[in-house]
Amino acid sequence: MKNNEKSSKRIFHNTEECPIRNVVAQMGNKWSMLILFALVDGTDRFNSLKSRIVGISQRMLTQTLRDLEREGYVSRTVYPEVPVKVEYELTSMGRDLVKPLYQLVTWAETHHEDIKHCRKIYDEKANG
Amino acid sequence: MKNNEKSSKRIFHNTEECPIRNVVAQMGNKWSMLILFALVDGTDRFNSLKSRIVGISQRMLTQTLRDLEREGYVSRTVYPEVPVKVEYELTSMGRDLVKPLYQLVTWAETHHEDIKHCRKIYDEKANG
DNA sequence: CAGTATCCAGGATGATACTG
DNA sequence: CAGTATCATCCTGGATACTG
């Protein structure tokens, strides 16, 4: 290949349109993946999710569920009983997204110790 | 399975120790994945990266490279010439991480239009 | 060339109180 | 039960100027 064929490859991010960021930035926020994984085994309700996902606030659960619903990963069903019942469930696209996500989770678990080790080395070099 | 076996499954995030967040939160920030992908084809230098990764500031390139180096995904080599030359390269762990990342990128590209469509529907329902 | 140092704006997240 | 509304705080990222 030509001398600088590689270095000439430019990379754009385009926050609005980039398909990568559309998915990864959403998954990168604090609660998205936890909620998706909480729904893998089936439908669940708001307060049940809230107690299962340890540490999440009502505000962030609502907001992240809305985001995930807007992206098309989660569906929301309201049963007009009294008191009202709301069920959340993965859509088919949501269930599909979980597959590559699990690949990443598996990778993360496999390399967790390596990463911690690298950080330790790096920090020791910086401080020592 | 028992009645509430599913709903009893609790999910923790533990920002410090959770292997998932250790990886995904880092990849979720604005420039990490772009830098990793920019280095897939081989070694590159600071200013070359800066011009190839469109829109990145000097500050964020430095900072994100340091983060990636600390995690063990990128190596940094200084050549004590004048002026100094610094080369960045993926480590073997970095090259390995790119694989599941590509799975996710492929998924994102495949579903980009679906996601945009879902958003449109959602927003129309909210506003109309 | 390859950074560092400052300052600042905006978004993400959390705490708390209130509601159909 | 399943939220909404408001306020405070922290973190991310961008602009700009300076340096070995």
PDB file of N, CA, C and O in Angstrom, chain B residues 74-110:
ATOM      1  N   VAL B  74      -3.519   0.826  24.962  1.00  0.00           N
ATOM      2  CA  VAL B  74      -2.643   1.566  24.051  1.00  0.00           C
ATOM      3  C   VAL B  74      -1.263   1.693  24.696  1.00  0.00           C
ATOM      4  O   VAL B  74      -1.161   1.887  25.907  1.00  0.00           O
ATOM      5  N   SER B  75      -0.227   1.574  23.875  1.00  0.00           N
ATOM      6  CA  SER B  75       1.116   1.820  24.390  1.00  0.00           C
ATOM      7  C   SER B  75       1.669   3.114  23.795  1.00  0.00           C
ATOM      8  O   SER B  75       1.304   3.505  22.684  1.00  0.00           O
ATOM      9  N   ARG B  76       2.521   3.749  24.543  1.00  0.00           N
ATOM     10  CA  ARG B  76       3.085   5.053  24.157  1.00  0.00           C
ATOM     11  C   ARG B  76       4.599   4.936  24.154  1.00  0.00           C
ATOM     12  O   ARG B  76       5.205   4.556  25.159  1.00  0.00           O
ATOM     13  N   THR B  77       5.201   5.272  23.011  1.00  0.00           N
ATOM     14  CA  THR B  77       6.647   5.186  22.901  1.00  0.00           C
ATOM     15  C   THR B  77       7.222   6.544  22.522  1.00  0.00           C
ATOM     16  O   THR B  77       6.815   7.142  21.526  1.00  0.00           O
ATOM     17  N   VAL B  78       8.162   7.007  23.338  1.00  0.00           N
ATOM     18  CA  VAL B  78       8.776   8.306  23.091  1.00  0.00           C
ATOM     19  C   VAL B  78      10.146   8.108  22.461  1.00  0.00           C
ATOM     20  O   VAL B  78      10.971   7.356  22.983  1.00  0.00           O
ATOM     21  N   TYR B  79      10.392   8.763  21.328  1.00  0.00           N
ATOM     22  CA  TYR B  79      11.713   8.745  20.703  1.00  0.00           C
ATOM     23  C   TYR B  79      12.386  10.074  20.987  1.00  0.00           C
ATOM     24  O   TYR B  79      11.929  11.115  20.520  1.00  0.00           O
ATOM     25  N   PRO B  80      13.473  10.037  21.759  1.00  0.00           N
ATOM     26  CA  PRO B  80      14.089  11.285  22.227  1.00  0.00           C
ATOM     27  C   PRO B  80      14.890  11.990  21.147  1.00  0.00           C
ATOM     28  O   PRO B  80      16.078  12.254  21.305  1.00  0.00           O
ATOM     29  N   GLU B  81      14.203  12.273  20.048  1.00  0.00           N
ATOM     30  CA  GLU B  81      14.829  13.055  19.003  1.00  0.00           C
ATOM     31  C   GLU B  81      14.522  14.530  19.270  1.00  0.00           C
ATOM     32  O   GLU B  81      13.847  14.856  20.243  1.00  0.00           O
ATOM     33  N   VAL B  82      14.998  15.386  18.374  1.00  0.00           N
ATOM     34  CA  VAL B  82      14.609  16.785  18.478  1.00  0.00           C
ATOM     35  C   VAL B  82      14.097  17.245  17.122  1.00  0.00           C
ATOM     36  O   VAL B  82      14.846  17.226  16.153  1.00  0.00           O
ATOM     37  N   PRO B  83      12.813  17.620  17.051  1.00  0.00           N
ATOM     38  CA  PRO B  83      11.837  17.597  18.146  1.00  0.00           C
ATOM     39  C   PRO B  83      11.397  16.177  18.475  1.00  0.00           C
ATOM     40  O   PRO B  83      11.552  15.290  17.645  1.00  0.00           O
ATOM     41  N   VAL B  84      10.867  16.008  19.661  1.00  0.00           N
ATOM     42  CA  VAL B  84      10.509  14.694  20.145  1.00  0.00           C
ATOM     43  C   VAL B  84       9.443  14.022  19.255  1.00  0.00           C
ATOM     44  O   VAL B  84       8.617  14.705  18.648  1.00  0.00           O
ATOM     45  N   LYS B  85       9.516  12.698  19.188  1.00  0.00           N
ATOM     46  CA  LYS B  85       8.521  11.945  18.412  1.00  0.00           C
ATOM     47  C   LYS B  85       7.869  10.933  19.338  1.00  0.00           C
ATOM     48  O   LYS B  85       8.553  10.238  20.095  1.00  0.00           O
ATOM     49  N   VAL B  86       6.546  10.879  19.314  1.00  0.00           N
ATOM     50  CA  VAL B  86       5.816   9.960  20.178  1.00  0.00           C
ATOM     51  C   VAL B  86       4.906   9.089  19.334  1.00  0.00           C
ATOM     52  O   VAL B  86       4.135   9.602  18.516  1.00  0.00           O
ATOM     53  N   GLU B  87       5.020   7.787  19.514  1.00  0.00           N
ATOM     54  CA  GLU B  87       4.167   6.880  18.750  1.00  0.00           C
ATOM     55  C   GLU B  87       3.201   6.139  19.659  1.00  0.00           C
ATOM     56  O   GLU B  87       3.584   5.656  20.725  1.00  0.00           O
ATOM     57  N   TYR B  88       1.967   6.044  19.167  1.00  0.00           N
ATOM     58  CA  TYR B  88       0.937   5.294  19.890  1.00  0.00           C
ATOM     59  C   TYR B  88       0.587   4.051  19.094  1.00  0.00           C
ATOM     60  O   TYR B  88       0.542   4.070  17.870  1.00  0.00           O
ATOM     61  N   GLU B  89       0.303   2.963  19.847  1.00  0.00           N
ATOM     62  CA  GLU B  89       0.017   1.697  19.188  1.00  0.00           C
ATOM     63  C   GLU B  89      -0.930   0.892  20.076  1.00  0.00           C
ATOM     64  O   GLU B  89      -0.886   0.995  21.307  1.00  0.00           O
ATOM     65  N   LEU B  90      -1.770   0.082  19.471  1.00  0.00           N
ATOM     66  CA  LEU B  90      -2.604  -0.810  20.266  1.00  0.00           C
ATOM     67  C   LEU B  90      -1.737  -1.881  20.908  1.00  0.00           C
ATOM     68  O   LEU B  90      -0.825  -2.415  20.284  1.00  0.00           O
ATOM     69  N   THR B  91      -2.033  -2.207  22.157  1.00  0.00           N
ATOM     70  CA  THR B  91      -1.404  -3.369  22.782  1.00  0.00           C
ATOM     71  C   THR B  91      -2.144  -4.618  22.297  1.00  0.00           C
ATOM     72  O   THR B  91      -3.148  -4.514  21.587  1.00  0.00           O
ATOM     73  N   SER B  92      -1.672  -5.789  22.708  1.00  0.00           N
ATOM     74  CA  SER B  92      -2.400  -6.997  22.293  1.00  0.00           C
ATOM     75  C   SER B  92      -3.798  -6.999  22.915  1.00  0.00           C
ATOM     76  O   SER B  92      -4.764  -7.412  22.290  1.00  0.00           O
ATOM     77  N   MET B  93      -3.905  -6.474  24.147  1.00  0.00           N
ATOM     78  CA  MET B  93      -5.235  -6.388  24.764  1.00  0.00           C
ATOM     79  C   MET B  93      -6.110  -5.404  24.002  1.00  0.00           C
ATOM     80  O   MET B  93      -7.302  -5.650  23.799  1.00  0.00           O
ATOM     81  N   GLY B  94      -5.546  -4.302  23.560  1.00  0.00           N
ATOM     82  CA  GLY B  94      -6.284  -3.336  22.761  1.00  0.00           C
ATOM     83  C   GLY B  94      -6.801  -3.936  21.462  1.00  0.00           C
ATOM     84  O   GLY B  94      -7.954  -3.740  21.087  1.00  0.00           O
ATOM     85  N   ARG B  95      -5.930  -4.680  20.799  1.00  0.00           N
ATOM     86  CA  ARG B  95      -6.358  -5.322  19.559  1.00  0.00           C
ATOM     87  C   ARG B  95      -7.450  -6.350  19.822  1.00  0.00           C
ATOM     88  O   ARG B  95      -8.352  -6.548  19.004  1.00  0.00           O
ATOM     89  N   ASP B  96      -7.379  -6.973  20.968  1.00  0.00           N
ATOM     90  CA  ASP B  96      -8.391  -7.966  21.319  1.00  0.00           C
ATOM     91  C   ASP B  96      -9.735  -7.306  21.642  1.00  0.00           C
ATOM     92  O   ASP B  96     -10.794  -7.808  21.260  1.00  0.00           O
ATOM     93  N   LEU B  97      -9.665  -6.174  22.311  1.00  0.00           N
ATOM     94  CA  LEU B  97     -10.894  -5.453  22.665  1.00  0.00           C
ATOM     95  C   LEU B  97     -11.645  -4.992  21.428  1.00  0.00           C
ATOM     96  O   LEU B  97     -12.877  -4.941  21.404  1.00  0.00           O
ATOM     97  N   VAL B  98     -10.879  -4.662  20.392  1.00  0.00           N
ATOM     98  CA  VAL B  98     -11.513  -4.151  19.182  1.00  0.00           C
ATOM     99  C   VAL B  98     -12.487  -5.164  18.573  1.00  0.00           C
ATOM    100  O   VAL B  98     -13.475  -4.785  17.952  1.00  0.00           O
ATOM    101  N   LYS B  99     -12.220  -6.446  18.790  1.00  0.00           N
ATOM    102  CA  LYS B  99     -13.097  -7.466  18.180  1.00  0.00           C
ATOM    103  C   LYS B  99     -14.553  -7.365  18.642  1.00  0.00           C
ATOM    104  O   LYS B  99     -15.444  -7.183  17.814  1.00  0.00           O
ATOM    105  N   PRO B 100     -14.825  -7.476  19.963  1.00  0.00           N
ATOM    106  CA  PRO B 100     -16.227  -7.319  20.382  1.00  0.00           C
ATOM    107  C   PRO B 100     -16.778  -5.934  20.087  1.00  0.00           C
ATOM    108  O   PRO B 100     -17.977  -5.766  19.869  1.00  0.00           O
ATOM    109  N   LEU B 101     -15.876  -4.934  20.056  1.00  0.00           N
ATOM    110  CA  LEU B 101     -16.309  -3.590  19.710  1.00  0.00           C
ATOM    111  C   LEU B 101     -16.853  -3.539  18.284  1.00  0.00           C
ATOM    112  O   LEU B 101     -17.867  -2.895  18.007  1.00  0.00           O
ATOM    113  N   TYR B 102     -16.167  -4.238  17.391  1.00  0.00           N
ATOM    114  CA  TYR B 102     -16.623  -4.267  16.007  1.00  0.00           C
ATOM    115  C   TYR B 102     -17.984  -4.945  15.889  1.00  0.00           C
ATOM    116  O   TYR B 102     -18.814  -4.564  15.062  1.00  0.00           O
ATOM    117  N   GLN B 103     -18.212  -5.971  16.707  1.00  0.00           N
ATOM    118  CA  GLN B 103     -19.530  -6.613  16.720  1.00  0.00           C
ATOM    119  C   GLN B 103     -20.620  -5.581  16.978  1.00  0.00           C
ATOM    120  O   GLN B 103     -21.666  -5.557  16.332  1.00  0.00           O
ATOM    121  N   LEU B 104     -20.321  -4.726  17.961  1.00  0.00           N
ATOM    122  CA  LEU B 104     -21.282  -3.708  18.356  1.00  0.00           C
ATOM    123  C   LEU B 104     -21.445  -2.651  17.258  1.00  0.00           C
ATOM    124  O   LEU B 104     -22.560  -2.207  16.969  1.00  0.00           O
ATOM    125  N   VAL B 105     -20.330  -2.299  16.628  1.00  0.00           N
ATOM    126  CA  VAL B 105     -20.383  -1.320  15.548  1.00  0.00           C
ATOM    127  C   VAL B 105     -21.209  -1.856  14.390  1.00  0.00           C
ATOM    128  O   VAL B 105     -22.043  -1.158  13.820  1.00  0.00           O
ATOM    129  N   THR B 106     -20.971  -3.108  14.071  1.00  0.00           N
ATOM    130  CA  THR B 106     -21.737  -3.742  12.996  1.00  0.00           C
ATOM    131  C   THR B 106     -23.227  -3.734  13.324  1.00  0.00           C
ATOM    132  O   THR B 106     -24.065  -3.400  12.491  1.00  0.00           O
ATOM    133  N   TRP B 107     -23.536  -4.089  14.571  1.00  0.00           N
ATOM    134  CA  TRP B 107     -24.936  -4.066  14.999  1.00  0.00           C
ATOM    135  C   TRP B 107     -25.510  -2.662  14.841  1.00  0.00           C
ATOM    136  O   TRP B 107     -26.607  -2.473  14.323  1.00  0.00           O
ATOM    137  N   ALA B 108     -24.739  -1.688  15.277  1.00  0.00           N
ATOM    138  CA  ALA B 108     -25.202  -0.301  15.241  1.00  0.00           C
ATOM    139  C   ALA B 108     -25.486   0.147  13.812  1.00  0.00           C
ATOM    140  O   ALA B 108     -26.504   0.793  13.534  1.00  0.00           O
ATOM    141  N   GLU B 109     -24.584  -0.220  12.920  1.00  0.00           N
ATOM    142  CA  GLU B 109     -24.783   0.182  11.526  1.00  0.00           C
ATOM    143  C   GLU B 109     -25.998  -0.514  10.929  1.00  0.00           C
ATOM    144  O   GLU B 109     -26.790   0.094  10.207  1.00  0.00           O
ATOM    145  N   THR B 110     -26.146  -1.788  11.263  1.00  0.00           N
ATOM    146  CA  THR B 110     -27.283  -2.552  10.745  1.00  0.00           C
ATOM    147  C   THR B 110     -28.622  -1.960  11.191  1.00  0.00           C
ATOM    148  O   THR B 110     -29.593  -1.949  10.446  1.00  0.00           O
TER     149      THR B 110
END
